[in-house]
Each structure stands twice: as C-alpha cells, then as structure tokens.
mmCIF file of C-alpha atoms in Angstrom:
data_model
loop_
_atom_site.group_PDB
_atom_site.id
_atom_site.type_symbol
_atom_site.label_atom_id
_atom_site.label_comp_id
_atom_site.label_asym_id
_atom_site.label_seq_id
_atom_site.Cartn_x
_atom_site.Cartn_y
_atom_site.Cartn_z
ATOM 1 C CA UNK T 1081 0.000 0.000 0.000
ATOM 2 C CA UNK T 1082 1.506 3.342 -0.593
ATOM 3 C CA UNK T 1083 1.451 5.778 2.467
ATOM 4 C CA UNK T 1084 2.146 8.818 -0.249
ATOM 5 C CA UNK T 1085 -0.339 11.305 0.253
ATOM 6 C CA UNK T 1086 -2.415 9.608 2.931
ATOM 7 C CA UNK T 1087 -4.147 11.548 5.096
ATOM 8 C CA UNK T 1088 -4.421 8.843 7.259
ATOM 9 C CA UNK T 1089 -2.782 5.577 7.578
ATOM 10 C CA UNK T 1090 -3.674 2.729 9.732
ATOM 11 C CA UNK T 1091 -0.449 0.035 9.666
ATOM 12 C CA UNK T 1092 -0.873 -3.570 10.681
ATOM 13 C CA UNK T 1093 -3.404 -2.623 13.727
ATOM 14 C CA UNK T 1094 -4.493 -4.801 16.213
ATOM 15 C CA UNK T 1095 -6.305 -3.886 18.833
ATOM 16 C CA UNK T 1096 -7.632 -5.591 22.384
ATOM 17 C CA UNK T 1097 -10.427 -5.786 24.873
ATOM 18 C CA UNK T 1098 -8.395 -6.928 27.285
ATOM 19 C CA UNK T 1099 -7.741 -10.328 26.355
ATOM 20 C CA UNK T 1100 -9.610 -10.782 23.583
ATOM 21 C CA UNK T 1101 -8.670 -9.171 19.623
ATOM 22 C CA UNK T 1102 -11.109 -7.255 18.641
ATOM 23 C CA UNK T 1103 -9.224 -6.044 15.399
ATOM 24 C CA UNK T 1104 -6.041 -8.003 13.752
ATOM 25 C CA UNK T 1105 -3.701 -6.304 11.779
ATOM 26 C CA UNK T 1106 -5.461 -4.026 10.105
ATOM 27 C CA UNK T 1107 -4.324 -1.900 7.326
ATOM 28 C CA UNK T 1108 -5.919 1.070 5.406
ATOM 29 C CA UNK T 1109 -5.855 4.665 4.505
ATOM 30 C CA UNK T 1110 -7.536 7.476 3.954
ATOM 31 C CA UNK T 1111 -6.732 10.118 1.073
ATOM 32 C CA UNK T 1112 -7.853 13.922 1.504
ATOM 33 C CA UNK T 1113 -10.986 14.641 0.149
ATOM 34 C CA UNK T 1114 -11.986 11.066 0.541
ATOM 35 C CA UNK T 1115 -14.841 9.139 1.531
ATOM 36 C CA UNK T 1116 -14.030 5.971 2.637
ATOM 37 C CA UNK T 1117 -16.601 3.251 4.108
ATOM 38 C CA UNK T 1118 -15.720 0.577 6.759
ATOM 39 C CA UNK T 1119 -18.579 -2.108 6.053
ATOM 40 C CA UNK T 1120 -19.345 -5.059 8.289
ATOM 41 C CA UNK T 1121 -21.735 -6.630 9.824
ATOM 42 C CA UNK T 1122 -22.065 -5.797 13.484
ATOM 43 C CA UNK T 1123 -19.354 -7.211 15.606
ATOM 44 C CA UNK T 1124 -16.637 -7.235 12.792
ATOM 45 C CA UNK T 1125 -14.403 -4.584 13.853
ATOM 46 C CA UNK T 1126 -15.484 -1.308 12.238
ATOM 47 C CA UNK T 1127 -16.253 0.409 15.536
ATOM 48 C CA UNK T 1128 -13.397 -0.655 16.941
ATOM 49 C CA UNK T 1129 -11.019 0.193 14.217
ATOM 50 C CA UNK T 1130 -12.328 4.623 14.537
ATOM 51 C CA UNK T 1131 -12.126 4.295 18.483
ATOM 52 C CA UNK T 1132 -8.353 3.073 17.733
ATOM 53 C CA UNK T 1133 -7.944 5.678 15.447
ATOM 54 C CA UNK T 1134 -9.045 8.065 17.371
ATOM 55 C CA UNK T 1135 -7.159 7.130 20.942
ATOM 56 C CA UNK T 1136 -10.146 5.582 22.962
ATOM 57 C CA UNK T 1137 -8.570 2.455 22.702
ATOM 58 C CA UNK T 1138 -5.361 1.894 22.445
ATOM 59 C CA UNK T 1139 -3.469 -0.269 19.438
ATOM 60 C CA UNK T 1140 -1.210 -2.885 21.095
ATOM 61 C CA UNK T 1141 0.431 -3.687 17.322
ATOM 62 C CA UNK T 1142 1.047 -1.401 14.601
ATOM 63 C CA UNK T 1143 1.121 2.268 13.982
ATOM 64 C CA UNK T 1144 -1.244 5.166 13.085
ATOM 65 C CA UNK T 1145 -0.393 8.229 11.020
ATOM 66 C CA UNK T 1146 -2.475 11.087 10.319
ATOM 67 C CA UNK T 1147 -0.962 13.704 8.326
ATOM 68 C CA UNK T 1148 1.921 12.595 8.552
ATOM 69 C CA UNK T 1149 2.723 12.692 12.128
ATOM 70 C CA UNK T 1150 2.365 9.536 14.525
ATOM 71 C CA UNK T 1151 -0.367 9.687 16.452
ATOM 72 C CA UNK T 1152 -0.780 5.670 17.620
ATOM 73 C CA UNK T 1153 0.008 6.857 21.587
ATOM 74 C CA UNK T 1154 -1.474 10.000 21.570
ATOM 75 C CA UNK T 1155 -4.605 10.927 23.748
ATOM 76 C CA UNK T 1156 -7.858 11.339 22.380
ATOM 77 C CA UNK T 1157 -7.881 14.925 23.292
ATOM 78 C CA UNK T 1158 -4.640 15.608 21.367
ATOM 79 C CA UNK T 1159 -5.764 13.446 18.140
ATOM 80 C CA UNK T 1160 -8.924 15.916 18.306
ATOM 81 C CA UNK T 1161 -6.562 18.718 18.334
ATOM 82 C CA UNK T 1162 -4.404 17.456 15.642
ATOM 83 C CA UNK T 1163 -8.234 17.420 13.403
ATOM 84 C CA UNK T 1164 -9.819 14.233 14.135
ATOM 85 C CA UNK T 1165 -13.682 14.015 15.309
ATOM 86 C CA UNK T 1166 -15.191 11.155 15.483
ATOM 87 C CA UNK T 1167 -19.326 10.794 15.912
ATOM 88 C CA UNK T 1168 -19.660 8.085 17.801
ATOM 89 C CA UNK T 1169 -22.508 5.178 17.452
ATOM 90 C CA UNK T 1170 -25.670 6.541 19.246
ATOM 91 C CA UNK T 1171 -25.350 10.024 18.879
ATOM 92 C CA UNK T 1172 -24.243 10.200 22.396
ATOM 93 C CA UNK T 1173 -25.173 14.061 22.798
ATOM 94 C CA UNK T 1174 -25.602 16.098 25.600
ATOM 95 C CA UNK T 1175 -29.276 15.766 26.724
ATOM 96 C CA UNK T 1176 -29.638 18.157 29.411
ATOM 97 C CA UNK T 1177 -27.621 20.590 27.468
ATOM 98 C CA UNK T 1178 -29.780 22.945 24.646
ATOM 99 C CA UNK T 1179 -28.706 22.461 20.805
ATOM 100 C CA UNK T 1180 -26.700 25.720 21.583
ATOM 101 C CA UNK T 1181 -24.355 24.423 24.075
ATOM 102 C CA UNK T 1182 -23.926 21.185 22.212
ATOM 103 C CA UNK T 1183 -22.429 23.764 19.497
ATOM 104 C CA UNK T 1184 -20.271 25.074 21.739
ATOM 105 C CA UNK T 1185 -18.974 22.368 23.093
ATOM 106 C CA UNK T 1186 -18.029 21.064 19.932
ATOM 107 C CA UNK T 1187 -15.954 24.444 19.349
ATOM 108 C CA UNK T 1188 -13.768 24.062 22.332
ATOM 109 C CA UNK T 1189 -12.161 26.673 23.304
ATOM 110 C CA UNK T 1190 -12.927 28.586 20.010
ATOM 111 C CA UNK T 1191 -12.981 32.554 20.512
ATOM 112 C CA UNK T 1192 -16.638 33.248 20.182
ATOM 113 C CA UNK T 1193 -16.237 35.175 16.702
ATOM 114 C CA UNK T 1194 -14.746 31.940 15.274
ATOM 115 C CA UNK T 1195 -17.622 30.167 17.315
ATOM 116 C CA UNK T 1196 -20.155 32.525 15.711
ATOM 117 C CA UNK T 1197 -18.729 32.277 12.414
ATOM 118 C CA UNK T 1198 -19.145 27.955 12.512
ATOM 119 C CA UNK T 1199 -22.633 27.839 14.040
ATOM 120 C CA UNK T 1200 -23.531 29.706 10.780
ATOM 121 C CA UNK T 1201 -22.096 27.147 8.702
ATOM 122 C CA UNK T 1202 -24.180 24.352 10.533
ATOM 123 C CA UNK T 1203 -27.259 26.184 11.055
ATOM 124 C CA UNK T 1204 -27.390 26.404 7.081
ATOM 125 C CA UNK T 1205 -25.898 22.626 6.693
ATOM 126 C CA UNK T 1206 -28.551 21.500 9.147
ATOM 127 C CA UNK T 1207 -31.512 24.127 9.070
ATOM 128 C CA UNK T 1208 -33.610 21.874 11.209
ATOM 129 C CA UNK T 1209 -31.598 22.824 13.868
ATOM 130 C CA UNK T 1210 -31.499 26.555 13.049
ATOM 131 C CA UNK T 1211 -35.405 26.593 15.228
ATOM 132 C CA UNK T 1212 -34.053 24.597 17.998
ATOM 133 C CA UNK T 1213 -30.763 26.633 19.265
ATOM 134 C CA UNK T 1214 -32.508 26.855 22.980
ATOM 135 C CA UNK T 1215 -34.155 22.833 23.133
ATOM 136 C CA UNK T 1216 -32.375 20.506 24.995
ATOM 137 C CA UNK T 1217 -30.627 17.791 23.059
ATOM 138 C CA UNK T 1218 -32.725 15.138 24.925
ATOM 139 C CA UNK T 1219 -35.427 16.418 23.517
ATOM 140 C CA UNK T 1220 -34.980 15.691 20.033
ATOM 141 C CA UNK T 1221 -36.081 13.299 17.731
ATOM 142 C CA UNK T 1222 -33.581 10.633 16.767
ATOM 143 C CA UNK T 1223 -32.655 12.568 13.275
ATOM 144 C CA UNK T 1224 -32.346 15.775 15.014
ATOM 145 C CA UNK T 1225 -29.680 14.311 17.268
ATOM 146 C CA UNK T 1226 -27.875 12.457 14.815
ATOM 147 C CA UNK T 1227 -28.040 15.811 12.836
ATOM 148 C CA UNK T 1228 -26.956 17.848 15.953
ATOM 149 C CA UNK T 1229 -24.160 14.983 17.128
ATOM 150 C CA UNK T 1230 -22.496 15.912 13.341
ATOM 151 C CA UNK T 1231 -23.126 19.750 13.614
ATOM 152 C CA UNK T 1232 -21.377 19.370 16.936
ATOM 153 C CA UNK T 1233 -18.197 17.594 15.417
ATOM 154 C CA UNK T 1234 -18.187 20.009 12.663
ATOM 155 C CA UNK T 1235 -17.768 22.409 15.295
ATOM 156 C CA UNK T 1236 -13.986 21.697 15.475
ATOM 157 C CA UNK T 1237 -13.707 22.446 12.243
ATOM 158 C CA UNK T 1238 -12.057 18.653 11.588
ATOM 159 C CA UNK T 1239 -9.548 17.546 8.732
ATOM 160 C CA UNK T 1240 -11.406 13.882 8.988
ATOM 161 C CA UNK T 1241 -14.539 13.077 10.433
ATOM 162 C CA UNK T 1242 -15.370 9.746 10.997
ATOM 163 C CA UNK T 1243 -18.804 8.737 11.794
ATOM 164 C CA UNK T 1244 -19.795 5.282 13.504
ATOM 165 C CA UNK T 1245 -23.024 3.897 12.173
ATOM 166 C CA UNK T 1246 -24.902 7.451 10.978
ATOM 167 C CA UNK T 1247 -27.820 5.603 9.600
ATOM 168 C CA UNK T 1248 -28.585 3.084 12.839
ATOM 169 C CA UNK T 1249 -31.427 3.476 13.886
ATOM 170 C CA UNK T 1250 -33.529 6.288 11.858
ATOM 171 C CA UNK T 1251 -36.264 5.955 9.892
ATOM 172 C CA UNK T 1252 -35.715 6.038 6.111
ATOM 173 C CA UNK T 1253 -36.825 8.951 5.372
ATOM 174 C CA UNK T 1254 -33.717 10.342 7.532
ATOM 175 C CA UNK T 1255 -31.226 7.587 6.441
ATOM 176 C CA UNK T 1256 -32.040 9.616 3.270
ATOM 177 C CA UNK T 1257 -31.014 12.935 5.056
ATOM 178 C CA UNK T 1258 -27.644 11.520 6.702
ATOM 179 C CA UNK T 1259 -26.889 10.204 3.441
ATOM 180 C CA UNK T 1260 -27.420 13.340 1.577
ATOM 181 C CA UNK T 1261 -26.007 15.357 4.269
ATOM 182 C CA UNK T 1262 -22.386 13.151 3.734
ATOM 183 C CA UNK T 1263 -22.536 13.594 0.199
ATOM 184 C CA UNK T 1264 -22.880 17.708 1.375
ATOM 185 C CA UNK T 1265 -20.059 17.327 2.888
ATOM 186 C CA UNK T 1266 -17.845 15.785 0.880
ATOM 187 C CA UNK T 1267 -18.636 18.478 -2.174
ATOM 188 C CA UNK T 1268 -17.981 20.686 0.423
ATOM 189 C CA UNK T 1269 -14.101 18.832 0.600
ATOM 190 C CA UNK T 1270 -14.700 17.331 4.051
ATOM 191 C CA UNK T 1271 -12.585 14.252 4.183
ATOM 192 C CA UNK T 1272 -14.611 11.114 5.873
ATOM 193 C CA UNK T 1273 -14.443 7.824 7.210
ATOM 194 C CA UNK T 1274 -18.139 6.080 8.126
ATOM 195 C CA UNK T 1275 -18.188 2.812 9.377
ATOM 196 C CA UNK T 1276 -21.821 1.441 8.220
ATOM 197 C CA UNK T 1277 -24.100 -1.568 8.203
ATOM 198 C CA UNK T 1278 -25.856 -0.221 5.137
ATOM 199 C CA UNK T 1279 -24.339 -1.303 2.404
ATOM 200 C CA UNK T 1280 -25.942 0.111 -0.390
ATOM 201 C CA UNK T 1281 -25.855 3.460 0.928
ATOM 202 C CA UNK T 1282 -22.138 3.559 1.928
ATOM 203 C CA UNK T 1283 -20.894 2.832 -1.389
ATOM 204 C CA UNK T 1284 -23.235 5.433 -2.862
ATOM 205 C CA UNK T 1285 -21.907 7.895 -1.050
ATOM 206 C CA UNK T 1286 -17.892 5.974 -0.498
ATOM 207 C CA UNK T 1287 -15.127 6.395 -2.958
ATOM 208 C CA UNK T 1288 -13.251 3.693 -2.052
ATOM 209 C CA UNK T 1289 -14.342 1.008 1.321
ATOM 210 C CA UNK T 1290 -12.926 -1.745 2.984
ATOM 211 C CA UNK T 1291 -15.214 -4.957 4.166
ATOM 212 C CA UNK T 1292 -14.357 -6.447 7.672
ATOM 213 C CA UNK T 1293 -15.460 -10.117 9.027
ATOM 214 C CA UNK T 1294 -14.309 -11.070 12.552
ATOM 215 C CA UNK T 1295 -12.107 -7.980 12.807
ATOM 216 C CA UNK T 1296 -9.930 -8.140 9.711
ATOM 217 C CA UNK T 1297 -9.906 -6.781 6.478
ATOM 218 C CA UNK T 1298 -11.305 -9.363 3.845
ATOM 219 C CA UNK T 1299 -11.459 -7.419 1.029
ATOM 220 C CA UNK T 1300 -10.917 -3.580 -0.529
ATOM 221 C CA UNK T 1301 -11.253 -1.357 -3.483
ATOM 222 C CA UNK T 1302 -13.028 1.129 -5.319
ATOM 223 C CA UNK T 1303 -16.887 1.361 -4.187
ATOM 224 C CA UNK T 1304 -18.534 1.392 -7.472
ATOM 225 C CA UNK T 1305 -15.968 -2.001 -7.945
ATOM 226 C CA UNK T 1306 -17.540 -3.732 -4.728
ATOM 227 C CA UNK T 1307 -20.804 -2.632 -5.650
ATOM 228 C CA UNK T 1308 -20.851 -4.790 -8.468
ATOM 229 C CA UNK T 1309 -18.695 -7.835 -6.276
ATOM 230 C CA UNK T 1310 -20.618 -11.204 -6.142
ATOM 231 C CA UNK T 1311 -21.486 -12.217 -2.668
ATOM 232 C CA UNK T 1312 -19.909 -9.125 -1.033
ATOM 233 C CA UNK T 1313 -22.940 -9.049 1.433
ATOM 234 C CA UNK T 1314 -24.035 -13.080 1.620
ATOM 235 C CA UNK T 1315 -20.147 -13.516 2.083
ATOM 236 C CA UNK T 1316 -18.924 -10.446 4.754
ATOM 237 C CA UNK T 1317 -22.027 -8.792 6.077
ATOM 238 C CA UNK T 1318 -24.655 -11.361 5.983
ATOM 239 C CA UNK T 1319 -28.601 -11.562 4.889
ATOM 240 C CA UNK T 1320 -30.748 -8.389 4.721
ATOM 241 C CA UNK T 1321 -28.273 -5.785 5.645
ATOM 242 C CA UNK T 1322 -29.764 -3.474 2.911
ATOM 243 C CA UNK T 1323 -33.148 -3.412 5.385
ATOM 244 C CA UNK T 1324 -31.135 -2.888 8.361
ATOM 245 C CA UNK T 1325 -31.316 0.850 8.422
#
C-alpha cells in the first residue's frame, strides 16, 4: 500500500479488549478529500477500528499516522486537536444541554467570533436545527440528534470526520437525510471515514471502502468495484443488511 499522500494511515493494527482481539492487523488509509466506508456486519471490527484511530482504545500492534505525524500513543484529546472528530454510534449528545451548548462544546475553546462564524455554517448545513438553538438535546427526535451529534463535530472544524453507524437506527426517510447530508459534505471537501451496516448506501456515497469479518480486512477497493462484487454481502455482512437501516 503506498502511504504517499495519505491523510491517514492505519499500519498492521491490532487492537484488544483486554484479552480478547477485537481487530487483527489491520491496514488502510484514507486520502484527503476522501470518503471511505468501513462495512461489516455488526461485531466485525469497524467500531473498533475509529475508536483506535481516534485514541479511545489503544493499538497494542502497529502504527497510526495522520498527516503525517504519529499519532498511535497520543490521547484522544490531542488526536482531536491534531483534526480528528469522530461521531460516535448513538449520537451520544448532551441531553440536558440545549442544541446551543452542544455547538459550543463542539468548538472548544474557540474565541466566540470563530464560534459565531461555525454555528452559521451548521445552522445552514442542518436548518432543522437553526429553530431549535434553545431545546435541549434530549429532547430531540432521533434525526435531530444524529443531525446535531455531526453539527457538533463540525464544530472543530475537523480535517477527517469519521462517523460510527450514521444511519442506525432512523427511519428512512432520515437515512435519506444523513446520506445526503455526507454527500454535502464531501462536495464541500470534508474528508470522511463512516463505518456502516448499510451497504448500499455507503458505497453510494464511499469512494473507495474496505469490508471487515471477525475484525480483519477481507477485502478492498473502489466502491462502485464492490458494488458490483458477487457475494460481497451473503459472504462479509450477511442476509438483509440493505433493510437494516
């Protein structure tokens, strides 16, 4: 694989809940103005693979490089800093806190110009929100939050954003929305990683994707190449994944 012009590089990973490998040597990158798709059904590693990436669990093999720096020990907070976000699985919001402060949370320690100057940016990305500045996160409807739990990650004005299952959960309607809201983003030149159960989707939306089973790679390449793979679901992901959403 060559690391040239990688944003991101994950090198022979293998990662650990305590005893047990969750992920096994696992390699793959991420080019700038990518969108990459981790696909696999649940259990296979994809999860696991962004919280490596993004230092909430730590690789006990291999090496991670993100713009060209190493960033395999780092802290979370420090890989955020270096212009990482992920959105984790759920959402995971701040219900007792209003739309608003999710915002600024997401903007750190922003100077409240620059803070200003981003919640514009998401309030027109994600107008739904634009009515709800002073409702507490809890309060929203499953879309809003998933909406609001990207907003918030945009916040920190990230080089990559990954996102861990965007479409779980919501009705279709809104799988619709997430979906076109990545494709937003990415003619916008956001660079993205998803990890996703819905196939179909993902490598609408994916330039290139990588297929997991029993946390390791099985197979990679283009999307609209996999797209057209025999068996890529019956083999990797297993029956009726394109209903799962």
């Amino acid at each position: 694989m060559t690391q040239n012009g990688s944003l991101l590089l994950v090198d022979g990973v293998t990662a650990r809940y305590g005893s047990t490998i969750a992920v096994r040597d696992v390699t793959l990158r991420v080019d700038a103005g990518e969108v990459v798709a981790i696909l696999g059904a649940n259990g296979a590693g994809k999860s696991t693979t962004l919280k490596t990436i993004v230092g909430l669990l730590r690789a006990s093999d291999g090496r991670i490089v993100f713009n060209g720096k190493d960033i395999t020990k780092l802290p979370p907070e420090r890989i955020v800093r270096r212009g990482v976000t992920l959105v984790p699985e759920g959402r995971q919001v701040f219900g007792g806190l209003t739309v608003e402060e999710n915002l600024r949370m997401g903007a750190g320690m922003a100077p409240t110009a620059t803070f200003l100057d981003r919640r514009a940016q998401m309030l027109e990305l994600f107008p739904v929100l634009s009515t709800k500045l002073d409702v507490f996160a809890g309060l929203l409807s499953g879309g809003e939050q998933q909406q609001l739990a990207i907003a918030r990650a945009l916040m920190s004005d990230p080089t990559l954003l990954l996102l861990d299952e965007p479409s779980l959960g919501l009705a279709p309607i809104i799988v619709e929305r997430v979906f076109e809201l990545i494709e937003e983003l990415r003619s916008r030149g956001t660079t993205l990683m998803l990890a996703e159960q819905n196939v179909e989707k993902a490598l609408q939306v994916a330039d290139r994707a990588y297929v997991f089973s029993t946390g390791r790679v099985e197979l990679e390449g283009p999307a609209d190449e996999l797209r057209e793979h025999a068996g890529v679901e019956e083999a990797y992901l297993g029956l009726g994944v394109r209903d799962s959403a």
